[in-house]
PDB file of C-alpha atoms in Angstrom:
ATOM      1  CA  MET A   1    -125.034 -66.361 -97.172  1.00 72.00           C
ATOM      2  CA  ALA A   2    -127.822 -64.654 -99.082  1.00 79.00           C
ATOM      3  CA  TYR A   3    -128.357 -60.896 -98.990  1.00 78.00           C
ATOM      4  CA  LYS A   4    -131.665 -61.279 -97.134  1.00 78.00           C
ATOM      5  CA  ASP A   5    -129.721 -62.932 -94.299  1.00 80.00           C
ATOM      6  CA  LEU A   6    -127.610 -59.766 -93.911  1.00 84.00           C
ATOM      7  CA  VAL A   7    -130.587 -57.397 -93.662  1.00 86.00           C
ATOM      8  CA  PRO A   8    -131.317 -58.262 -89.992  1.00 88.00           C
ATOM      9  CA  VAL A   9    -127.616 -57.689 -89.273  1.00 92.00           C
ATOM     10  CA  GLY A  10    -127.914 -54.207 -90.757  1.00 92.00           C
ATOM     11  CA  THR A  11    -130.979 -53.520 -88.626  1.00 92.00           C
ATOM     12  CA  GLY A  12    -129.120 -54.682 -85.523  1.00 94.00           C
ATOM     13  CA  LEU A  13    -126.159 -52.420 -86.278  1.00 95.00           C
ATOM     14  CA  ILE A  14    -128.441 -49.416 -86.764  1.00 95.00           C
ATOM     15  CA  ILE A  15    -130.333 -49.997 -83.523  1.00 95.00           C
ATOM     16  CA  ALA A  16    -127.155 -50.715 -81.541  1.00 96.00           C
ATOM     17  CA  ALA A  17    -125.370 -47.587 -82.802  1.00 96.00           C
ATOM     18  CA  THR A  18    -128.447 -45.419 -82.232  1.00 96.00           C
ATOM     19  CA  SER A  19    -128.898 -46.737 -78.707  1.00 96.00           C
ATOM     20  CA  PHE A  20    -125.218 -46.135 -77.959  1.00 96.00           C
ATOM     21  CA  GLY A  21    -125.519 -42.549 -79.197  1.00 95.00           C
ATOM     22  CA  LEU A  22    -128.569 -41.949 -77.017  1.00 96.00           C
ATOM     23  CA  GLY A  23    -126.617 -43.325 -74.073  1.00 95.00           C
ATOM     24  CA  VAL A  24    -123.765 -40.892 -74.696  1.00 94.00           C
ATOM     25  CA  VAL A  25    -126.180 -37.973 -74.786  1.00 95.00           C
ATOM     26  CA  TYR A  26    -127.910 -39.234 -71.654  1.00 95.00           C
ATOM     27  CA  SER A  27    -124.595 -39.275 -69.798  1.00 93.00           C
ATOM     28  CA  ASN A  28    -124.289 -35.543 -70.543  1.00 94.00           C
ATOM     29  CA  SER A  29    -127.885 -34.666 -69.686  1.00 93.00           C
ATOM     30  CA  ALA A  30    -127.176 -34.256 -65.964  1.00 91.00           C
ATOM     31  CA  TYR A  31    -124.893 -31.331 -66.845  1.00 93.00           C
ATOM     32  CA  ASP A  32    -127.001 -29.909 -69.669  1.00 93.00           C
ATOM     33  CA  TYR A  33    -130.169 -29.771 -67.580  1.00 93.00           C
ATOM     34  CA  ASN A  34    -128.830 -27.064 -65.255  1.00 91.00           C
ATOM     35  CA  THR A  35    -127.707 -24.873 -68.150  1.00 91.00           C
ATOM     36  CA  LEU A  36    -130.262 -25.347 -70.906  1.00 90.00           C
ATOM     37  CA  TRP A  37    -133.494 -26.170 -69.075  1.00 90.00           C
ATOM     38  CA  LYS A  38    -132.848 -24.671 -65.638  1.00 88.00           C
ATOM     39  CA  TYR A  39    -130.546 -21.731 -65.047  1.00 85.00           C
ATOM     40  CA  ASP A  40    -127.862 -22.440 -62.485  1.00 84.00           C
ATOM     41  CA  ALA A  41    -124.730 -20.324 -62.358  1.00 84.00           C
ATOM     42  CA  GLU A  42    -122.746 -23.208 -60.916  1.00 90.00           C
ATOM     43  CA  GLY A  43    -124.141 -25.506 -63.597  1.00 90.00           C
ATOM     44  CA  PHE A  44    -122.083 -23.775 -66.285  1.00 93.00           C
ATOM     45  CA  ALA A  45    -118.887 -24.354 -64.312  1.00 92.00           C
ATOM     46  CA  ARG A  46    -119.756 -28.039 -63.886  1.00 93.00           C
ATOM     47  CA  SER A  47    -120.564 -28.368 -67.602  1.00 94.00           C
ATOM     48  CA  LEU A  48    -117.321 -26.672 -68.545  1.00 94.00           C
ATOM     49  CA  ALA A  49    -115.344 -29.057 -66.356  1.00 94.00           C
ATOM     50  CA  HIS A  50    -117.263 -32.063 -67.693  1.00 94.00           C
ATOM     51  CA  TYR A  51    -116.756 -31.235 -71.349  1.00 95.00           C
ATOM     52  CA  SER A  52    -113.137 -30.289 -70.726  1.00 94.00           C
ATOM     53  CA  ASN A  53    -112.576 -33.770 -69.285  1.00 93.00           C
ATOM     54  CA  TRP A  54    -114.308 -35.227 -72.325  1.00 92.00           C
ATOM     55  CA  ALA A  55    -112.043 -33.258 -74.658  1.00 91.00           C
ATOM     56  CA  ASN A  56    -108.917 -34.320 -72.727  1.00 92.00           C
ATOM     57  CA  ALA A  57    -109.897 -37.994 -72.705  1.00 92.00           C
ATOM     58  CA  PRO A  58    -107.543 -40.370 -74.568  1.00 93.00           C
ATOM     59  CA  MET A  59    -108.240 -40.501 -78.285  1.00 92.00           C
ATOM     60  CA  ARG A  60    -109.158 -44.169 -78.052  1.00 93.00           C
ATOM     61  CA  ILE A  61    -112.224 -43.082 -76.066  1.00 92.00           C
ATOM     62  CA  HIS A  62    -113.294 -40.801 -78.899  1.00 92.00           C
ATOM     63  CA  HIS A  63    -112.468 -43.456 -81.483  1.00 94.00           C
ATOM     64  CA  ILE A  64    -114.803 -45.916 -79.758  1.00 95.00           C
ATOM     65  CA  LEU A  65    -117.656 -43.505 -80.466  1.00 94.00           C
ATOM     66  CA  HIS A  66    -116.438 -43.008 -84.027  1.00 95.00           C
ATOM     67  CA  PHE A  67    -116.271 -46.769 -84.542  1.00 96.00           C
ATOM     68  CA  VAL A  68    -119.857 -47.138 -83.329  1.00 96.00           C
ATOM     69  CA  ILE A  69    -120.912 -44.397 -85.753  1.00 95.00           C
ATOM     70  CA  PHE A  70    -119.163 -46.342 -88.525  1.00 96.00           C
ATOM     71  CA  LEU A  71    -121.077 -49.484 -87.555  1.00 96.00           C
ATOM     72  CA  GLY A  72    -124.366 -47.603 -87.717  1.00 95.00           C
ATOM     73  CA  LEU A  73    -123.571 -46.261 -91.183  1.00 95.00           C
ATOM     74  CA  SER A  74    -122.506 -49.748 -92.270  1.00 95.00           C
ATOM     75  CA  GLY A  75    -125.910 -51.035 -91.194  1.00 94.00           C
ATOM     76  CA  CYS A  76    -127.607 -48.346 -93.264  1.00 93.00           C
ATOM     77  CA  PHE A  77    -125.564 -49.174 -96.368  1.00 93.00           C
ATOM     78  CA  ILE A  78    -126.207 -52.911 -95.940  1.00 92.00           C
ATOM     79  CA  LYS A  79    -129.953 -52.283 -96.022  1.00 91.00           C
ATOM     80  CA  LEU A  80    -129.666 -49.776 -98.878  1.00 90.00           C
ATOM     81  CA  TYR A  81    -127.654 -52.135-101.095  1.00 89.00           C
ATOM     82  CA  LYS A  82    -130.784 -53.796-102.467  1.00 84.00           C
ATOM     83  CA  PRO A  83    -133.719 -51.960-100.909  1.00 79.00           C
ATOM     84  CA  LEU A  84    -137.267 -53.111-101.520  1.00 79.00           C
ATOM     85  CA  ASP A  85    -139.621 -50.637-103.167  1.00 80.00           C
ATOM     86  CA  ASP A  86    -141.937 -50.808-100.158  1.00 79.00           C
ATOM     87  CA  SER A  87    -139.224 -50.067 -97.595  1.00 82.00           C
ATOM     88  CA  LYS A  88    -136.596 -47.968 -99.354  1.00 86.00           C
ATOM     89  CA  TYR A  89    -137.990 -44.669 -98.069  1.00 90.00           C
ATOM     90  CA  PHE A  90    -137.746 -45.950 -94.497  1.00 90.00           C
ATOM     91  CA  GLU A  91    -134.082 -46.759 -95.153  1.00 91.00           C
ATOM     92  CA  TYR A  92    -133.338 -43.441 -96.863  1.00 93.00           C
ATOM     93  CA  GLY A  93    -134.985 -41.614 -93.971  1.00 94.00           C
ATOM     94  CA  THR A  94    -132.921 -43.623 -91.476  1.00 94.00           C
ATOM     95  CA  LEU A  95    -129.677 -42.721 -93.241  1.00 94.00           C
ATOM     96  CA  GLY A  96    -130.717 -39.083 -93.502  1.00 96.00           C
ATOM     97  CA  LEU A  97    -131.543 -38.742 -89.810  1.00 96.00           C
ATOM     98  CA  MET A  98    -128.351 -40.527 -88.828  1.00 96.00           C
ATOM     99  CA  MET A  99    -126.328 -38.124 -90.989  1.00 96.00           C
ATOM    100  CA  VAL A 100    -128.095 -35.185 -89.326  1.00 96.00           C
ATOM    101  CA  GLY A 101    -126.955 -36.441 -85.930  1.00 95.00           C
ATOM    102  CA  ILE A 102    -123.407 -37.035 -87.165  1.00 95.00           C
ATOM    103  CA  VAL A 103    -123.127 -33.564 -88.727  1.00 96.00           C
ATOM    104  CA  ILE A 104    -124.364 -31.911 -85.517  1.00 96.00           C
ATOM    105  CA  TYR A 105    -121.831 -33.931 -83.535  1.00 95.00           C
ATOM    106  CA  LEU A 106    -118.915 -33.025 -85.817  1.00 93.00           C
ATOM    107  CA  THR A 107    -119.772 -29.336 -86.062  1.00 92.00           C
ATOM    108  CA  ASN A 108    -121.235 -28.228 -82.755  1.00 91.00           C
ATOM    109  CA  LEU A 109    -120.052 -30.815 -80.240  1.00 92.00           C
ATOM    110  CA  ARG A 110    -116.502 -31.474 -81.418  1.00 91.00           C
ATOM    111  CA  ILE A 111    -115.846 -27.759 -81.891  1.00 92.00           C
ATOM    112  CA  GLY A 112    -117.563 -26.995 -78.588  1.00 93.00           C
ATOM    113  CA  VAL A 113    -115.473 -29.395 -76.496  1.00 92.00           C
ATOM    114  CA  ASN A 114    -112.315 -28.000 -78.071  1.00 92.00           C
ATOM    115  CA  SER A 115    -113.496 -24.502 -77.176  1.00 93.00           C
ATOM    116  CA  CYS A 116    -113.839 -25.655 -73.562  1.00 92.00           C
ATOM    117  CA  ILE A 117    -110.056 -26.159 -73.557  1.00 91.00           C
ATOM    118  CA  THR A 118    -108.929 -23.206 -75.656  1.00 90.00           C
ATOM    119  CA  GLY A 119    -111.492 -20.732 -74.317  1.00 89.00           C
ATOM    120  CA  GLN A 120    -112.118 -19.440 -77.835  1.00 91.00           C
ATOM    121  CA  TRP A 121    -115.893 -19.399 -78.379  1.00 91.00           C
ATOM    122  CA  GLY A 122    -115.979 -17.316 -81.520  1.00 87.00           C
ATOM    123  CA  GLU A 123    -118.800 -14.750 -81.633  1.00 88.00           C
ATOM    124  CA  VAL A 124    -120.551 -15.990 -78.487  1.00 89.00           C
ATOM    125  CA  ASP A 125    -119.632 -16.033 -74.829  1.00 92.00           C
ATOM    126  CA  GLN A 126    -118.773 -19.141 -72.842  1.00 92.00           C
ATOM    127  CA  ASN A 127    -122.221 -19.734 -71.346  1.00 92.00           C
ATOM    128  CA  THR A 128    -123.925 -19.387 -74.711  1.00 93.00           C
ATOM    129  CA  GLY A 129    -121.415 -21.788 -76.237  1.00 93.00           C
ATOM    130  CA  ILE A 130    -122.118 -24.368 -73.532  1.00 93.00           C
ATOM    131  CA  ASN A 131    -125.853 -24.018 -74.140  1.00 93.00           C
ATOM    132  CA  VAL A 132    -125.298 -24.430 -77.868  1.00 94.00           C
ATOM    133  CA  MET A 133    -123.664 -27.766 -77.096  1.00 94.00           C
ATOM    134  CA  ALA A 134    -126.587 -28.762 -74.873  1.00 94.00           C
ATOM    135  CA  ALA A 135    -129.166 -27.739 -77.476  1.00 95.00           C
ATOM    136  CA  SER A 136    -127.214 -29.585 -80.156  1.00 95.00           C
ATOM    137  CA  GLN A 137    -127.421 -32.774 -78.149  1.00 95.00           C
ATOM    138  CA  PHE A 138    -131.181 -32.304 -77.796  1.00 95.00           C
ATOM    139  CA  LEU A 139    -131.387 -32.131 -81.599  1.00 96.00           C
ATOM    140  CA  ILE A 140    -129.275 -35.290 -81.821  1.00 96.00           C
ATOM    141  CA  VAL A 141    -131.766 -37.035 -79.531  1.00 96.00           C
ATOM    142  CA  ILE A 142    -134.625 -36.034 -81.835  1.00 96.00           C
ATOM    143  CA  ALA A 143    -132.736 -37.351 -84.879  1.00 96.00           C
ATOM    144  CA  LEU A 144    -131.811 -40.644 -83.215  1.00 96.00           C
ATOM    145  CA  LEU A 145    -135.329 -41.184 -81.894  1.00 96.00           C
ATOM    146  CA  GLY A 146    -136.506 -40.630 -85.459  1.00 96.00           C
ATOM    147  CA  VAL A 147    -134.158 -43.432 -86.554  1.00 96.00           C
ATOM    148  CA  LEU A 148    -135.667 -45.806 -83.991  1.00 95.00           C
ATOM    149  CA  ILE A 149    -139.218 -44.804 -84.965  1.00 95.00           C
ATOM    150  CA  LEU A 150    -138.507 -45.434 -88.651  1.00 94.00           C
ATOM    151  CA  GLN A 151    -136.969 -48.836 -87.931  1.00 93.00           C
ATOM    152  CA  ALA A 152    -139.876 -49.766 -85.652  1.00 93.00           C
ATOM    153  CA  GLY A 153    -142.340 -48.600 -88.313  1.00 91.00           C
ATOM    154  CA  LEU A 154    -140.536 -50.644 -90.950  1.00 90.00           C
ATOM    155  CA  TYR A 155    -140.606 -53.731 -88.737  1.00 90.00           C
ATOM    156  CA  TYR A 156    -144.350 -53.318 -88.139  1.00 90.00           C
ATOM    157  CA  ALA A 157    -145.034 -52.753 -91.837  1.00 86.00           C
ATOM    158  CA  GLU A 158    -143.112 -55.894 -92.804  1.00 85.00           C
ATOM    159  CA  TRP A 159    -144.797 -57.918 -90.040  1.00 87.00           C
ATOM    160  CA  TYR A 160    -148.263 -56.741 -91.066  1.00 87.00           C
ATOM    161  CA  ASP A 161    -147.572 -57.410 -94.744  1.00 84.00           C
ATOM    162  CA  GLU A 162    -146.352 -60.911 -93.917  1.00 85.00           C
ATOM    163  CA  LYS A 163    -149.452 -61.484 -91.792  1.00 89.00           C
ATOM    164  CA  ILE A 164    -151.772 -60.468 -94.639  1.00 90.00           C
ATOM    165  CA  LYS A 165    -149.926 -62.700 -97.106  1.00 88.00           C
ATOM    166  CA  ARG A 166    -150.041 -65.646 -94.703  1.00 87.00           C
ATOM    167  CA  GLU A 167    -153.779 -65.211 -94.103  1.00 87.00           C
ATOM    168  CA  PHE A 168    -154.387 -64.931 -97.852  1.00 87.00           C
ATOM    169  CA  LEU A 169    -152.450 -68.120 -98.582  1.00 87.00           C
ATOM    170  CA  GLU A 170    -154.223 -69.976 -95.780  1.00 85.00           C
ATOM    171  CA  LYS A 171    -157.593 -68.828 -97.129  1.00 86.00           C
ATOM    172  CA  GLU A 172    -156.671 -69.948-100.645  1.00 84.00           C
ATOM    173  CA  ALA A 173    -155.510 -73.326 -99.349  1.00 82.00           C
ATOM    174  CA  ALA A 174    -158.759 -73.773 -97.402  1.00 82.00           C
ATOM    175  CA  GLU A 175    -160.843 -72.866-100.475  1.00 80.00           C
ATOM    176  CA  ALA A 176    -158.855 -75.253-102.651  1.00 82.00           C
ATOM    177  CA  LYS A 177    -159.337 -78.049-100.127  1.00 82.00           C
ATOM    178  CA  GLU A 178    -163.061 -77.331 -99.944  1.00 79.00           C
ATOM    179  CA  ALA A 179    -163.286 -77.356-103.746  1.00 79.00           C
ATOM    180  CA  GLU A 180    -161.675 -80.814-103.782  1.00 76.00           C
ATOM    181  CA  VAL A 181    -164.088 -82.155-101.177  1.00 72.00           C
ATOM    182  CA  GLN A 182    -167.242 -80.985-102.965  1.00 68.00           C
ATOM    183  CA  PRO A 183    -166.742 -83.030-106.215  1.00 64.00           C
ATOM    184  CA  GLU A 184    -165.981 -86.117-104.141  1.00 59.00           C
ATOM    185  CA  ALA A 185    -169.167 -85.614-102.139  1.00 55.00           C
ATOM    186  CA  ALA A 186    -171.145 -85.068-105.348  1.00 57.00           C
ATOM    187  CA  SER A 187    -169.723 -88.204-106.977  1.00 57.00           C
ATOM    188  CA  THR A 188    -170.467 -90.222-103.826  1.00 58.00           C
ATOM    189  CA  GLY A 189    -174.043 -89.007-103.909  1.00 57.00           C
ATOM    190  CA  VAL A 190    -174.467 -90.032-107.556  1.00 51.00           C
ATOM    191  CA  GLU A 191    -173.089 -93.484-106.847  1.00 55.00           C
ATOM    192  CA  THR A 192    -175.445 -93.903-103.893  1.00 58.00           C
ATOM    193  CA  ARG A 193    -178.479 -92.943-105.990  1.00 58.00           C
ATOM    194  CA  SER A 194    -177.471 -95.266-108.814  1.00 59.00           C
ATOM    195  CA  LYS A 195    -177.064 -98.166-106.393  1.00 59.00           C
ATOM    196  CA  ALA A 196    -180.469 -97.422-104.881  1.00 53.00           C
ATOM    197  CA  LYS A 197    -182.087 -97.441-108.331  1.00 56.00           C
ATOM    198  CA  SER A 198    -180.450-100.740-109.255  1.00 61.00           C
ATOM    199  CA  LYS A 199    -181.686-102.322-106.022  1.00 56.00           C
ATOM    200  CA  ALA A 200    -185.196-101.043-106.679  1.00 55.00           C
ATOM    201  CA  LYS A 201    -185.172-102.554-110.190  1.00 57.00           C
ATOM    202  CA  LYS A 202    -184.064-105.932-108.821  1.00 56.00           C
ATOM    203  CA  ARG A 203    -186.902-105.949-106.294  1.00 58.00           C
ATOM    204  CA  THR A 204    -189.433-105.088-109.002  1.00 58.00           C
ATOM    205  CA  ALA A 205    -188.129-107.886-111.206  1.00 55.00           C
TER     206      ALA A 205
END
């Protein structure tokens, strides 16, 4: 299997992992909305209970998310193994945005869900800590949407470049075919005139 055959696999892994991450954030948005975007005193209690359940979930549940993150990074490294000069900045940007989302998850979210259990929020109170988690997930959404935009932009750029090349080759082929037809037509015309002259000479004789 050639390397170019693995590039679509890398793209698929990136898109799948990004979509999964957006789905995880979306599942939390019902709780974050009533704390970050709309103040609701009961919303903080519901968010605390939700994130406490998340923290107390079996580790295999957390490892599923970590495995998906690993797949997304694997996709990035597959595409960065031999990047093209025209697309390498798309790939570097994709990896960078994905790392931003991962760092926010490991620092703010993982620490935040543990604080939901221990009750130790550091220098902030509980409600502020819950809102920090909600705001962090909003930043993760921005980073992951940036990943999808970069991959969509790369796909369009490659498609458009391929379209231009195909049109150029078709135009060259048409011009070459036309150039072959013109000498044949010219030679046919010369032969016709020569035959006409020979017939005229015979009639005169």
